[in-house]
PDB file of C-alpha atoms and ligand atoms in Angstrom:
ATOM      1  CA  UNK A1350      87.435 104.502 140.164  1.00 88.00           C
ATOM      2  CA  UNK A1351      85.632 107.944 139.356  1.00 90.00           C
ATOM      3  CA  UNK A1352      87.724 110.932 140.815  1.00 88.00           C
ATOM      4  CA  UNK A1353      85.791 113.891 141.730  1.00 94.00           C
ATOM      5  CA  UNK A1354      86.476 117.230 140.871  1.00 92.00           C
ATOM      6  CA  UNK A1355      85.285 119.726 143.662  1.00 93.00           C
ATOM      7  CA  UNK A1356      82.374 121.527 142.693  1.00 93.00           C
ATOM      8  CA  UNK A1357      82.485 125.800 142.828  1.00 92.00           C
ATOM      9  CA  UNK A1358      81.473 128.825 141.238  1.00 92.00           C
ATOM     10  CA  UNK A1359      82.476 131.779 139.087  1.00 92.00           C
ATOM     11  CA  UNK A1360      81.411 135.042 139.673  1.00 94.00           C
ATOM     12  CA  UNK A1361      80.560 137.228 136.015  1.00 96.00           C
ATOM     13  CA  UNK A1362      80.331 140.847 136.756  1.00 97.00           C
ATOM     14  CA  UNK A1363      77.170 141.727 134.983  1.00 97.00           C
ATOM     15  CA  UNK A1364      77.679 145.324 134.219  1.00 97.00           C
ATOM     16  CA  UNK A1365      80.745 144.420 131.908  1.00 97.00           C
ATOM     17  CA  UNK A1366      81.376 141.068 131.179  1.00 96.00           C
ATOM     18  CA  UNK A1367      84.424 140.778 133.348  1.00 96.00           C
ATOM     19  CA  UNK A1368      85.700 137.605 134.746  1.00 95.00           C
ATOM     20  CA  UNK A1369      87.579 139.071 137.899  1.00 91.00           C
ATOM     21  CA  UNK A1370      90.797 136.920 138.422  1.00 84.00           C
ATOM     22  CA  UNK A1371      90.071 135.053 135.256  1.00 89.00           C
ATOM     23  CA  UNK A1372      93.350 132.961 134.644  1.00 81.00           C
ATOM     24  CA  UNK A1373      93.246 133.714 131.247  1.00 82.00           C
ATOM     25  CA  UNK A1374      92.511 137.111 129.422  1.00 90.00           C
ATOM     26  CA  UNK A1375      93.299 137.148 125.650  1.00 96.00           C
ATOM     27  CA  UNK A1376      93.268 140.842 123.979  1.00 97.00           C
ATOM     28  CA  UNK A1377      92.753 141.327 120.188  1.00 98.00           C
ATOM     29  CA  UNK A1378      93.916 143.922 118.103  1.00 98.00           C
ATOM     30  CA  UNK A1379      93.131 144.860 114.497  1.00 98.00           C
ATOM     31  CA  UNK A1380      96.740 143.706 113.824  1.00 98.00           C
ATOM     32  CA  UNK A1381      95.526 140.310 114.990  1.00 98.00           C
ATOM     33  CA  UNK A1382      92.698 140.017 112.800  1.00 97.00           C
ATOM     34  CA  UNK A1383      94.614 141.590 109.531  1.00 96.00           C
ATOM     35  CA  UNK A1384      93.244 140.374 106.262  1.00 95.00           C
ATOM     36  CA  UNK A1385      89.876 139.114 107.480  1.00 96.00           C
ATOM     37  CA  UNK A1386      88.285 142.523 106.684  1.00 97.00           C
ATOM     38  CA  UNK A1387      86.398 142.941 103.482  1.00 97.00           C
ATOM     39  CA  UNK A1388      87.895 146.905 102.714  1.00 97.00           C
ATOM     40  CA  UNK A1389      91.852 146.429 102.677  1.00 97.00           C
ATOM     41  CA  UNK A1390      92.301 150.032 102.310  1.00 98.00           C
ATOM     42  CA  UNK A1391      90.142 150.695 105.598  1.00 98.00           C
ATOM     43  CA  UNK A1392      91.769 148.472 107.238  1.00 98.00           C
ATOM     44  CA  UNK A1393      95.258 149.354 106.537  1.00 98.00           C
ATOM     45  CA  UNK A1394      94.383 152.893 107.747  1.00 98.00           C
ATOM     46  CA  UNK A1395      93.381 152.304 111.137  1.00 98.00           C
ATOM     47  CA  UNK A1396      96.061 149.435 111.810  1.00 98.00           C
ATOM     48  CA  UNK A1397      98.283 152.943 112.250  1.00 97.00           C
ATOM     49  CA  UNK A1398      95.944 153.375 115.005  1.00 98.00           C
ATOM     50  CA  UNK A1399      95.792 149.043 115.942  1.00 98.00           C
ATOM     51  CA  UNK A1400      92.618 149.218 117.877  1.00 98.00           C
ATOM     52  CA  UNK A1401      91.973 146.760 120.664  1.00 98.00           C
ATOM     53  CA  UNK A1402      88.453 144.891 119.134  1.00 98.00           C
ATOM     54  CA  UNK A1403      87.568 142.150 121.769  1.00 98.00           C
ATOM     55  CA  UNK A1404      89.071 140.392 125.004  1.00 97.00           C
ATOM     56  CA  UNK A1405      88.052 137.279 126.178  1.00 97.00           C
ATOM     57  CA  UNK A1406      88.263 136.031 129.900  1.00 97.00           C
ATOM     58  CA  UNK A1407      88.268 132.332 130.136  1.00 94.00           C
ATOM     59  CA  UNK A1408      87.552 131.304 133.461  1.00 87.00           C
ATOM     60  CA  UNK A1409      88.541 128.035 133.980  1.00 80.00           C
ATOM     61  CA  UNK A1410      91.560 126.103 135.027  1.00 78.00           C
ATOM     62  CA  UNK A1411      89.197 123.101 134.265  1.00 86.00           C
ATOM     63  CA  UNK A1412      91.626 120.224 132.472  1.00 89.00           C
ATOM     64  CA  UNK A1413      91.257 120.265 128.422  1.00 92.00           C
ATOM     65  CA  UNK A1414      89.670 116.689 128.659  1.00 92.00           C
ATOM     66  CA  UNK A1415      86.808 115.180 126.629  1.00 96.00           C
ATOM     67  CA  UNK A1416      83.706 115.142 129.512  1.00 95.00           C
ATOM     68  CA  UNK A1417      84.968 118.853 131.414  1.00 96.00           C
ATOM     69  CA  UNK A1418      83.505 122.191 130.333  1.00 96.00           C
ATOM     70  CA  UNK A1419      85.439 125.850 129.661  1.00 95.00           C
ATOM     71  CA  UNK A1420      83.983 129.048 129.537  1.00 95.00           C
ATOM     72  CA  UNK A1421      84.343 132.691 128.617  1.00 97.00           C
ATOM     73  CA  UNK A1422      82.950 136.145 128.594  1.00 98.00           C
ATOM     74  CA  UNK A1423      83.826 138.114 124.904  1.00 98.00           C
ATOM     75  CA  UNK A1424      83.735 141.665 125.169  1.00 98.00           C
ATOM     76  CA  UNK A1425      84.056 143.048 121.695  1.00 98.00           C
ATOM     77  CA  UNK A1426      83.991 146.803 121.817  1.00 98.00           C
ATOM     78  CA  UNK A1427      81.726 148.689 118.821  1.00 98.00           C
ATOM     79  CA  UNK A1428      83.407 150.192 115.902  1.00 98.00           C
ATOM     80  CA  UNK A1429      83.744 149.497 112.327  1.00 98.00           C
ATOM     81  CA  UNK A1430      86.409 149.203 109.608  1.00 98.00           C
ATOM     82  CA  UNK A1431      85.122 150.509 106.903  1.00 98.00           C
ATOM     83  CA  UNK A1432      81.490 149.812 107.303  1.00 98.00           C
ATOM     84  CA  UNK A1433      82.403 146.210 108.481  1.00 98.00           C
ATOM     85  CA  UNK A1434      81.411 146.016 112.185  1.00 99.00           C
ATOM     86  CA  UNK A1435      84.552 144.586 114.392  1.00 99.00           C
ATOM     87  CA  UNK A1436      84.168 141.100 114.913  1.00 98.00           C
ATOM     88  CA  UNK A1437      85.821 137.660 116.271  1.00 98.00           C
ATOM     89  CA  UNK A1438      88.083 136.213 114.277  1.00 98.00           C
ATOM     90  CA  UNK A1439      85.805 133.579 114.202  1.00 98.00           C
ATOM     91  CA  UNK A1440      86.964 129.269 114.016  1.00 98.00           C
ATOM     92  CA  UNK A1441      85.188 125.720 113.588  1.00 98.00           C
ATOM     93  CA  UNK A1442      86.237 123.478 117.044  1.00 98.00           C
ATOM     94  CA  UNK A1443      89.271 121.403 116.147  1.00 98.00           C
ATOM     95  CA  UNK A1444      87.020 118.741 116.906  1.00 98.00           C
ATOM     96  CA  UNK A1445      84.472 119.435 114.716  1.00 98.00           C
ATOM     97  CA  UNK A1446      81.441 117.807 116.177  1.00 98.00           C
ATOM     98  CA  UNK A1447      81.614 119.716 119.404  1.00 98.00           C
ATOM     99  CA  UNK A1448      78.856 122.066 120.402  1.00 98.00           C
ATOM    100  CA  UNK A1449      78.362 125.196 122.381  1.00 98.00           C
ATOM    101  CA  UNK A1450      76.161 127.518 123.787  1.00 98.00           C
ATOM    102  CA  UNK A1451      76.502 131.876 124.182  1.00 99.00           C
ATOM    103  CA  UNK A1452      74.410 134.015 126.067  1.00 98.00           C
ATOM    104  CA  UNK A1453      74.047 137.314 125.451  1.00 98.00           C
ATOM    105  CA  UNK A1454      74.721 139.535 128.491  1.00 98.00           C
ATOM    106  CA  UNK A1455      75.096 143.569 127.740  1.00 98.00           C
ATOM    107  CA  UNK A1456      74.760 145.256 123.802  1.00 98.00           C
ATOM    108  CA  UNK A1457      73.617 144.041 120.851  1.00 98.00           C
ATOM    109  CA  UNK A1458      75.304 141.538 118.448  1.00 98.00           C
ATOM    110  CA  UNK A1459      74.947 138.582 115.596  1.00 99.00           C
ATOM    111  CA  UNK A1460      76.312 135.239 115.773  1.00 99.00           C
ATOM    112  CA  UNK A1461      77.108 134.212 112.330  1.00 98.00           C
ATOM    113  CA  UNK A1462      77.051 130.839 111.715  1.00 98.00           C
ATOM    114  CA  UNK A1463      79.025 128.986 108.077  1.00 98.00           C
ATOM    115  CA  UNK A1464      79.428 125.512 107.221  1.00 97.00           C
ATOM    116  CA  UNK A1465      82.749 124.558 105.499  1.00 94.00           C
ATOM    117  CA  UNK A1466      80.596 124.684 102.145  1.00 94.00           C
ATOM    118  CA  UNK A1467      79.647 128.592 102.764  1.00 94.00           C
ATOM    119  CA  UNK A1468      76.036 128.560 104.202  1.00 97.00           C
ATOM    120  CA  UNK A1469      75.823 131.064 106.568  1.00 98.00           C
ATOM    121  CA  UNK A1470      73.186 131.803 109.206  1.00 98.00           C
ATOM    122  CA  UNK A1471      72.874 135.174 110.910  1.00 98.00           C
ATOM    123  CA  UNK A1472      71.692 135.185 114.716  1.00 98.00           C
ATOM    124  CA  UNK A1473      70.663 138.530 116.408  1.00 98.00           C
ATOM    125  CA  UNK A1474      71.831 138.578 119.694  1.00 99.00           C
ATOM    126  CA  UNK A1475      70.730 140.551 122.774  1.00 98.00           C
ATOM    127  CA  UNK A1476      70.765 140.353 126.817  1.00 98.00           C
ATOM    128  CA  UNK A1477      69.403 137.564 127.527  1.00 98.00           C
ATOM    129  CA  UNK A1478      69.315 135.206 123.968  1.00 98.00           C
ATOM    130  CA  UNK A1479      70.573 132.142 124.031  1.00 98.00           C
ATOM    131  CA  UNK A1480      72.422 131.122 120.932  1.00 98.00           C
ATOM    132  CA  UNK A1481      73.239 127.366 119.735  1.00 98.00           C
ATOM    133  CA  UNK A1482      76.329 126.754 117.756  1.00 98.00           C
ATOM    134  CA  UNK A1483      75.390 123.227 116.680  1.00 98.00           C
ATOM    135  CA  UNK A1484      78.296 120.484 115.932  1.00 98.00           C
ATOM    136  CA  UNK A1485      80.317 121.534 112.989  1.00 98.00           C
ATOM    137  CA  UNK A1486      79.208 125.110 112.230  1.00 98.00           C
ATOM    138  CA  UNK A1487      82.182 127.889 112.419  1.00 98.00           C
ATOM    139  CA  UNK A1488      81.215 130.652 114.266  1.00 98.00           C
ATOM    140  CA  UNK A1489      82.113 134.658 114.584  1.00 98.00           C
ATOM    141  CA  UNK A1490      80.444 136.961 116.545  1.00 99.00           C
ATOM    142  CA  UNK A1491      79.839 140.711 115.820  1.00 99.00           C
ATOM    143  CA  UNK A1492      79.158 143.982 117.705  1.00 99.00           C
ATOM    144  CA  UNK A1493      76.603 145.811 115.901  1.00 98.00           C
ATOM    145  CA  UNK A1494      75.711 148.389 118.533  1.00 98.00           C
ATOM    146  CA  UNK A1495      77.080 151.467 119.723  1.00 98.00           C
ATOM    147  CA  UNK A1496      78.007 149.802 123.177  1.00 98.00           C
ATOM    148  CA  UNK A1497      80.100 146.829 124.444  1.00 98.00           C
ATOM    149  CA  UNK A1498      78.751 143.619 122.980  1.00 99.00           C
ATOM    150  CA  UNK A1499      79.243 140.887 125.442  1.00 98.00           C
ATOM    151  CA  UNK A1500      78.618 137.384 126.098  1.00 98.00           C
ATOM    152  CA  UNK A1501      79.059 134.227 128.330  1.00 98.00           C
ATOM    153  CA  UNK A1502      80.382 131.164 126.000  1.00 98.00           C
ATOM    154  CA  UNK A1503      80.048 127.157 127.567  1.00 98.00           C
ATOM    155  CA  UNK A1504      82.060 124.298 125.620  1.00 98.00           C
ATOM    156  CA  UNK A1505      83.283 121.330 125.722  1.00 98.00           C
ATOM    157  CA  UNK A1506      87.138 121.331 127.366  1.00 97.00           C
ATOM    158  CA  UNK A1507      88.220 119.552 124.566  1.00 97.00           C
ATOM    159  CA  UNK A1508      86.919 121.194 121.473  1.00 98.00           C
ATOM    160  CA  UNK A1509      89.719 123.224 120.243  1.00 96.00           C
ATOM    161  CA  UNK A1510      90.550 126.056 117.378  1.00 97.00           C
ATOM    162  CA  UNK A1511      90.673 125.532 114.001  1.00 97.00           C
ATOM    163  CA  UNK A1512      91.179 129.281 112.868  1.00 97.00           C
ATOM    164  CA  UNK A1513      93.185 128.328 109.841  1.00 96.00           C
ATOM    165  CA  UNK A1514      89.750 127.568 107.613  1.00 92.00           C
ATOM    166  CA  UNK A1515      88.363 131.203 108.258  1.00 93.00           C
ATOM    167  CA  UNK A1516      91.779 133.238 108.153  1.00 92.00           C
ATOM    168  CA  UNK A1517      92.084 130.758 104.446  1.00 92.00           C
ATOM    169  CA  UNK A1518      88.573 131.624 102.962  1.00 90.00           C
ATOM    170  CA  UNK A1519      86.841 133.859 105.963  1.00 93.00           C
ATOM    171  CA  UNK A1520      83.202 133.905 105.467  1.00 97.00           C
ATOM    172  CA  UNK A1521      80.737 133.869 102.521  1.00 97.00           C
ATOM    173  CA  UNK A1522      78.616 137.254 103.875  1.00 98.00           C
ATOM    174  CA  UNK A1523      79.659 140.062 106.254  1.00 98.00           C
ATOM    175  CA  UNK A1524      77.628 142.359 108.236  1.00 98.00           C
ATOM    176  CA  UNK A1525      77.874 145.829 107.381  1.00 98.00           C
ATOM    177  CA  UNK A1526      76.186 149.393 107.771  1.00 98.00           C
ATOM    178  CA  UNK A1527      73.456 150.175 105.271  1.00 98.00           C
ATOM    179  CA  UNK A1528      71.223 153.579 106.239  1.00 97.00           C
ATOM    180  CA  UNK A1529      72.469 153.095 109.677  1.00 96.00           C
ATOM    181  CA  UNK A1530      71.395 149.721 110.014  1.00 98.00           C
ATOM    182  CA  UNK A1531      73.602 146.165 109.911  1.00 98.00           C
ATOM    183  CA  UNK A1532      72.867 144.552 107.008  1.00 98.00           C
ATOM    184  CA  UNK A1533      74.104 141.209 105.763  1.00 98.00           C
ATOM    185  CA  UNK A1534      75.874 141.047 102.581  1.00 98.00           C
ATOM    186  CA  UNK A1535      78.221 138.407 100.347  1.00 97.00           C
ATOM    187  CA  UNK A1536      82.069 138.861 101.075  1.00 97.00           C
ATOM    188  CA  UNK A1537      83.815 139.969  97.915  1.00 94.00           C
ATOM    189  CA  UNK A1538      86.889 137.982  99.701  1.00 93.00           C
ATOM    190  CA  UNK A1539      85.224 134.737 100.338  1.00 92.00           C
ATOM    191  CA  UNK A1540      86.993 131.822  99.064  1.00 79.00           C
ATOM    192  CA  UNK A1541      85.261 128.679  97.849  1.00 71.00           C
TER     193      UNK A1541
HETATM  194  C1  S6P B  68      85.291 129.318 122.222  1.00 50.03           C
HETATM  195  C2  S6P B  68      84.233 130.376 122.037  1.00 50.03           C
HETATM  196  C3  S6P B  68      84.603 131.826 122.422  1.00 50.03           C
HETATM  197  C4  S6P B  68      85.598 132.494 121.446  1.00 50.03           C
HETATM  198  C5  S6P B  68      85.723 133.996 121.710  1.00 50.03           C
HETATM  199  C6  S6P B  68      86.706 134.710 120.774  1.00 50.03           C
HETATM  200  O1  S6P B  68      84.897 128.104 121.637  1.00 50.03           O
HETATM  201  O2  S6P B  68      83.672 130.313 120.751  1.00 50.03           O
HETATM  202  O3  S6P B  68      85.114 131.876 123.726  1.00 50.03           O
HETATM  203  O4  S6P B  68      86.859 131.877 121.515  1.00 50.03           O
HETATM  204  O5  S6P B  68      84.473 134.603 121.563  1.00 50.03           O
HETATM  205  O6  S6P B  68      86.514 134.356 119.436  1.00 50.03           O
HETATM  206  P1  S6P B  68      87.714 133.748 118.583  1.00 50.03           P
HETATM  207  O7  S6P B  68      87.118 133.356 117.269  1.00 50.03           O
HETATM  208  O8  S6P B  68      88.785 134.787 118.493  1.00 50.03           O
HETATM  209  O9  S6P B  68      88.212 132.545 119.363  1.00 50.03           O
HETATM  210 ZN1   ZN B  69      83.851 128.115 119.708  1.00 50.03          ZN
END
């Protein structure tokens, strides 16, 4: 006998991201992220400071079962350590075949894509792009602008984190600032 849920909406407040009365709201510090940053020195410095880098609002109560669907807004505020643009921390889904879909909503951002192997895929993101994270690709997001970067994630209940893979090895390129501009380059950290 299929139960059903009761359908209802969400409201996302467009002009920042927020999730009013979101049941969840995770905050990220630089002290949160430490070690995933290519320039140690850089980011030792400013963890006297421990800037906040991102919050996420998850909006559902929906239950963590295969067949139900979460989602979240990121807001990942601009700023660099060294001339590494703050980022995600970034994970593949604990169940590794499970897909999901952003949405760019205010700023301008990549998506960067890596398969366990180190190919990595960089995805410019602005208001309105829509941004696949196929089955088994890790994914971090970056703010690249000099706003807010946010976005509007949908996946499935069950997929999990596995952050322990990037927080290992991180990722095989990192976008910096070259003459102003982000620019993709290899991570002198990345670990095969
Ligand atoms: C969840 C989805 C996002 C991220 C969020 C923060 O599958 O990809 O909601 O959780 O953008 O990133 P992270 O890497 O700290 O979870
Ligand atoms: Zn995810």
């Amino acid at each position: 006998m299929v139960e059903f849920m009761m359908p209802f909406t969400i409201d996302v407040n467009l002009q920042n991201g927020i999730i009013p009365n979101a049941p969840i709201v995770q905050t990220r510090h630089l002290s949160d992220l430490q070690g995933l940053f290519a320039d140690s020195a850089a980011e030792s410095a400013l963890l006297a400071e421990n800037p906040i880098l991102y919050e996420v609002y998850e909006a559902t109560e929906n239950p963590v079962v295969e067949g139900h669907l979460r989602y979240s807004t990121t807001v990942i505020y601009p700023g660099k350590v060294g001339d590494e643009y703050f980022f995600t921390k970034g994970h593949y889904h604990a169940i590794g075949d499970r897909a999901e879909l952003y949405l760019g909503l205010l700023g301008e951002g990549y998506l960067l894509l890596q398969t366990p192997a180190g190919e990595v895929h960089a995805l410019r993101m602005l208001p309105g792009t829509a941004a696949y994270v196929p089955p088994y690709w890790g994914h971090r997001t970056i703010n690249v602008g000099t706003e807010n970067f946010v976005f509007f994630a949908c996946y499935p209940a069950d997929a999990g984190y596995d952050y322990a893979s990037i927080a290992e090895k991180g990722f095989a390129q990192i976008m910096v600032e070259r003459a102003g501009k982000p620019e993709l380059v290899a991570n002198p950290k990345w670990r095969t």
